[in-house]
Coordinates of C-alpha atoms in Angstrom, one line a residue:
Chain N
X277 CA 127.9 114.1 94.9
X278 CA 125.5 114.7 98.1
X279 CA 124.5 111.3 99.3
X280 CA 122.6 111.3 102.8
X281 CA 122.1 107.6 104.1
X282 CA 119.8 106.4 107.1
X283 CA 120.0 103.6 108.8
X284 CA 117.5 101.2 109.3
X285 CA 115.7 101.4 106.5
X286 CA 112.6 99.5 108.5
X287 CA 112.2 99.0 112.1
X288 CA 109.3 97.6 113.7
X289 CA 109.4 97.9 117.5
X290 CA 107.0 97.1 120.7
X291 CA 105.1 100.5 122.5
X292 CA 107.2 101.2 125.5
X293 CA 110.9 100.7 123.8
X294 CA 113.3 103.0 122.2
X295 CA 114.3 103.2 118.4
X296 CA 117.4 105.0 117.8
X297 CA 117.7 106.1 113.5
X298 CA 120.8 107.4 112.2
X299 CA 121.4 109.6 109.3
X300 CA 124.8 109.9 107.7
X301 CA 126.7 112.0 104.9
X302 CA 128.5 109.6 102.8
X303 CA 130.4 112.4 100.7
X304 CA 130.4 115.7 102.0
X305 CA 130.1 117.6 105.4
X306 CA 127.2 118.9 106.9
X307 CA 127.4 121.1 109.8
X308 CA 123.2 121.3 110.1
X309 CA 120.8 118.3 109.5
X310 CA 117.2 118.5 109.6
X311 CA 114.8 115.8 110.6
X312 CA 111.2 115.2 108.7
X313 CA 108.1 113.4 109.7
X314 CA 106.0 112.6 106.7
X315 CA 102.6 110.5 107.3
X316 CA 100.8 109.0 104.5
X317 CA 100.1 111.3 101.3
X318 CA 100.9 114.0 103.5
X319 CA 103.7 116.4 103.0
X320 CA 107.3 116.6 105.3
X321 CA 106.7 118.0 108.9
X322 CA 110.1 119.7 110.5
X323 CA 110.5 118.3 113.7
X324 CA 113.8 119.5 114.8
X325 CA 117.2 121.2 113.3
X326 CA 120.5 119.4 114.5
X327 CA 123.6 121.7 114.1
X328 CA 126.7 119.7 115.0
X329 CA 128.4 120.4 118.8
X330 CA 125.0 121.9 119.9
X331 CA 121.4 121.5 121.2
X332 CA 118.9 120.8 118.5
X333 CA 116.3 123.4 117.6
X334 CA 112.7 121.8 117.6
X335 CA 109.9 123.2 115.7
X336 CA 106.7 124.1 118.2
X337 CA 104.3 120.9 119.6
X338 CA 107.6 118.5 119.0
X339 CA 108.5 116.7 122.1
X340 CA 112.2 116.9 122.6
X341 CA 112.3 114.7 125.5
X342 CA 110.5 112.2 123.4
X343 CA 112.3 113.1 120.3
X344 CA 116.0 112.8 121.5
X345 CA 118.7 114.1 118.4
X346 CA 122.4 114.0 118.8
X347 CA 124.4 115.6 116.2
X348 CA 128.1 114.2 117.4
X349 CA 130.2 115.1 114.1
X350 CA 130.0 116.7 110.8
X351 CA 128.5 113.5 109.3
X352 CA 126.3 111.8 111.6
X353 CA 122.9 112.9 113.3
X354 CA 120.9 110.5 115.0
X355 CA 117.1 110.7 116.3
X356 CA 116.1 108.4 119.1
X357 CA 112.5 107.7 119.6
X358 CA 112.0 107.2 123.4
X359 CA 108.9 105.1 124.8
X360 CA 107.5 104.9 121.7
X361 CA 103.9 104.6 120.8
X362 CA 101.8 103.8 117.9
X363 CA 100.9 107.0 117.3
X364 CA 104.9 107.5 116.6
X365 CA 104.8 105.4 113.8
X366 CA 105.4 107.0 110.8
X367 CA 108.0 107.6 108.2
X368 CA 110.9 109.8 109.4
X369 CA 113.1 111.4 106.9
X370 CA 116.5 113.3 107.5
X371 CA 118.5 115.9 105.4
X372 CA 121.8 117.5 105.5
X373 CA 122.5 121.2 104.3
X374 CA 125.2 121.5 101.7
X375 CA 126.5 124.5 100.0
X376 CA 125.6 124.6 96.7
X377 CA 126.2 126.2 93.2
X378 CA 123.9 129.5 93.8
X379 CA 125.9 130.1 96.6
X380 CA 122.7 128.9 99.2
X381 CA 122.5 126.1 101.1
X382 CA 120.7 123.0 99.7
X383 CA 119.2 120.3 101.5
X384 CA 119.9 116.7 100.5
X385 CA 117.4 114.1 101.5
X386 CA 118.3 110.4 103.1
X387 CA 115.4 107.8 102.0
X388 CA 113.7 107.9 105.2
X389 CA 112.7 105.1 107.9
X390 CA 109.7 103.5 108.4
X391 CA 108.8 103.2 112.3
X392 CA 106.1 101.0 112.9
X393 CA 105.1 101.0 116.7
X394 CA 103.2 97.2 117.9
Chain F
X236 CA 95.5 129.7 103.9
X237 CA 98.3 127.3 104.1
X238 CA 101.7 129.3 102.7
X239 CA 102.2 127.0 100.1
X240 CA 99.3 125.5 98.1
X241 CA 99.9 122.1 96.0
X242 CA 97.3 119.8 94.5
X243 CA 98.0 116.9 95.6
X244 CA 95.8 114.5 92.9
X245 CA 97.0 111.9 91.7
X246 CA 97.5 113.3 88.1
X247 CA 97.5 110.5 85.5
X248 CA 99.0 110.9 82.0
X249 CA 99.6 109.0 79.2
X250 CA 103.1 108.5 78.4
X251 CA 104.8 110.9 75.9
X252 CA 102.1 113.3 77.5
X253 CA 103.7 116.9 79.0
X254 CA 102.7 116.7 82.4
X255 CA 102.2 120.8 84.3
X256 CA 102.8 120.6 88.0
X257 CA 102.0 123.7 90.1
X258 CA 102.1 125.4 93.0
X259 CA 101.4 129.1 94.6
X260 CA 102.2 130.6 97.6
X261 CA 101.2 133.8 100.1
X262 CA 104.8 134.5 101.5
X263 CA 106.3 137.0 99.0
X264 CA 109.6 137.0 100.5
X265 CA 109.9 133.5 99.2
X266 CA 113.2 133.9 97.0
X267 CA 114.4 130.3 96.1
X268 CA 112.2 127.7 94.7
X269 CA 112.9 124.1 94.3
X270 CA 111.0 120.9 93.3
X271 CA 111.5 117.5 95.1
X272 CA 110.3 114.3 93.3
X273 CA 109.8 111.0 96.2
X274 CA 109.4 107.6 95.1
X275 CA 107.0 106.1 97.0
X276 CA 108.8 105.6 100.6
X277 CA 112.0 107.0 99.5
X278 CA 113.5 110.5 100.4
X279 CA 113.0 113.6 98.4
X280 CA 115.2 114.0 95.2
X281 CA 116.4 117.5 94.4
X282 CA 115.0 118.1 90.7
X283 CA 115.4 121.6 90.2
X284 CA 116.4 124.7 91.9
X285 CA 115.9 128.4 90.9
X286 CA 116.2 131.8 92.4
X287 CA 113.2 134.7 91.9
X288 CA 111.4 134.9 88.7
X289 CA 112.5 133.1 85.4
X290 CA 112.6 129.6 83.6
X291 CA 114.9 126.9 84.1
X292 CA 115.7 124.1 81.8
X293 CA 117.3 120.9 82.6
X294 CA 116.6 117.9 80.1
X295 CA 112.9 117.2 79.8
X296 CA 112.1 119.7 83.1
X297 CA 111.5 123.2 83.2
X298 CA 110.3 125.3 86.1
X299 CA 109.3 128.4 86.0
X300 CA 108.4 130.8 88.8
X301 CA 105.9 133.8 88.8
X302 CA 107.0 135.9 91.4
X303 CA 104.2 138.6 90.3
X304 CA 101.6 135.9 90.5
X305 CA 103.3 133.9 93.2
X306 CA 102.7 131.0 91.3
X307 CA 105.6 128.1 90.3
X308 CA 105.2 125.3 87.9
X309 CA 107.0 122.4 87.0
X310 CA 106.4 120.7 83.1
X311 CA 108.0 117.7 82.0
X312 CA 108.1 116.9 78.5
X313 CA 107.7 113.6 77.0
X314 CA 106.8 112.2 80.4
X315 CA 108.3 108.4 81.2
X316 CA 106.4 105.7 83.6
X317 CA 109.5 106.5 85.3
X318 CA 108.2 109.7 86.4
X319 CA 105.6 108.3 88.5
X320 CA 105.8 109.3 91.2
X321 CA 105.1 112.3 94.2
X322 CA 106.5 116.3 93.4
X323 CA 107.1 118.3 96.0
X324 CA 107.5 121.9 95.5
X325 CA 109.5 124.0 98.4
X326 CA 110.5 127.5 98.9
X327 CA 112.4 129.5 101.5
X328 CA 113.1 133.2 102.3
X329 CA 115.9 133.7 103.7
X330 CA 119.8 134.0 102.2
X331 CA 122.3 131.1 103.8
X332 CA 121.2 127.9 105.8
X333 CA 117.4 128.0 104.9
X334 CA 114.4 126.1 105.9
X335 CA 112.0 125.6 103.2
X336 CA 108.7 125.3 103.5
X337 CA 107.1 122.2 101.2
X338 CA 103.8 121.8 99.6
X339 CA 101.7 118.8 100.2
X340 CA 103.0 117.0 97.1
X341 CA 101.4 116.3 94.2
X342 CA 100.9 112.2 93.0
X343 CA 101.5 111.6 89.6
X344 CA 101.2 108.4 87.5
X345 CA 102.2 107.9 83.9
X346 CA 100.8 105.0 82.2
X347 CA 102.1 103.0 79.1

């Protein structure tokens, strides 16, 4: 199996306060994680690679002072929203890479967190 | 010109119907070519995964990629109200850890 979990599912928090989200690989290893901003109908925005023991990369106009990531071991990457705003609410969505049966790396998906920002 | 191109609907089908899904792209170094299917505010699902040009079956879904035409397609046959739901198509370039790059998504509903 390839099951990515994220944790909270839901968080609702006041502007001005800091939501940490974690993603997790239940069953496997994953050295790289990616983390996805997707807004309504729209399709997933990279914000940022997370490869374990090292800086994330962040794709260009993402905030990484804003957008904290901490990839600590092979199964757990987390994302902290810093002095969040409504304009940060959205629905974030992680992946982790795992090596699959064409001999490429396939991404499996966590089921995403809603932020809503007050 | 956006790299990949996806209708996003919805699409609405009548059950038993075979439902197409498309998508084409402008980056002809795109090698692998996969399909995503999201409940709505869930995570992507891997559906399908292929590499270059060719047909892939896997119980009621094919895809099928057009390298020539740079064109991809997913059909489902005998579609369920199950399938409702949102298809993302994504495709990447490069061999190893890859970073696709995903349509917009395409909304389908299947009604009984």
């Amino acid at each position: 199996g390839a099951v990515v979990s994220q944790h909270p599912s839901w968080v609702i928090c006041k502007s001005g306060t800091s939501v940490k989200i974690e993603c997790r690989s239940l069953d496997f290893q994953a050295t790289t994680m990616f983390w996805y901003r997707q807004f309504p109908k729209q399709s997933l925005m990279l914000m940022a690679t997370s490869n374990e023991g090292s800086k994330a990369t962040y794709e260009q106009g993402v905030e990484k002072d804003k957008f904290l990531i901490n990839h600590a071991s092979l199964t757990l990457s987390t994302l902290t929203v810093t002095s969040a705003h409504p304009e940060d609410s959205s629905f974030y969505i992680c992946s982790a890479e795992k090596y699959g049966v064409l001999s490429e790396y396939e991404q499996y998906f966590g089921p995403g967190t809603r932020l809503t920002v007050t | 010109q956006k790299e990949v191109e996806q209708d996003p609907g919805p699409l609405s089908v009548p059950e038993g119907a075979i439902v197409s899904l498309n998508c084409t792209y402008s980056n002809s170094a795109f090698q692998y070519f996969m399909w995503y299917r999201q409940y709505s505010r869930k995570g992507p699902e891997l559906l399908m995964y292929t590499y270059s040009s060719g047909n892939k079956e896997d119980g009621r879904f094919t895809a099928q990629v057009d390298k020539s035409s740079k064109y991809i397609s997913l059909f489902i046959r005998d579609s369920q109200p199950s399938d409702s739901a949102t298809y993302l198509c994504a495709m990447s370039s490069s061999g190893g850890s890859y970073i696709p790059t995903f349509g917009r998504g395409t909304s389908l509903i299947v009604h009984p």
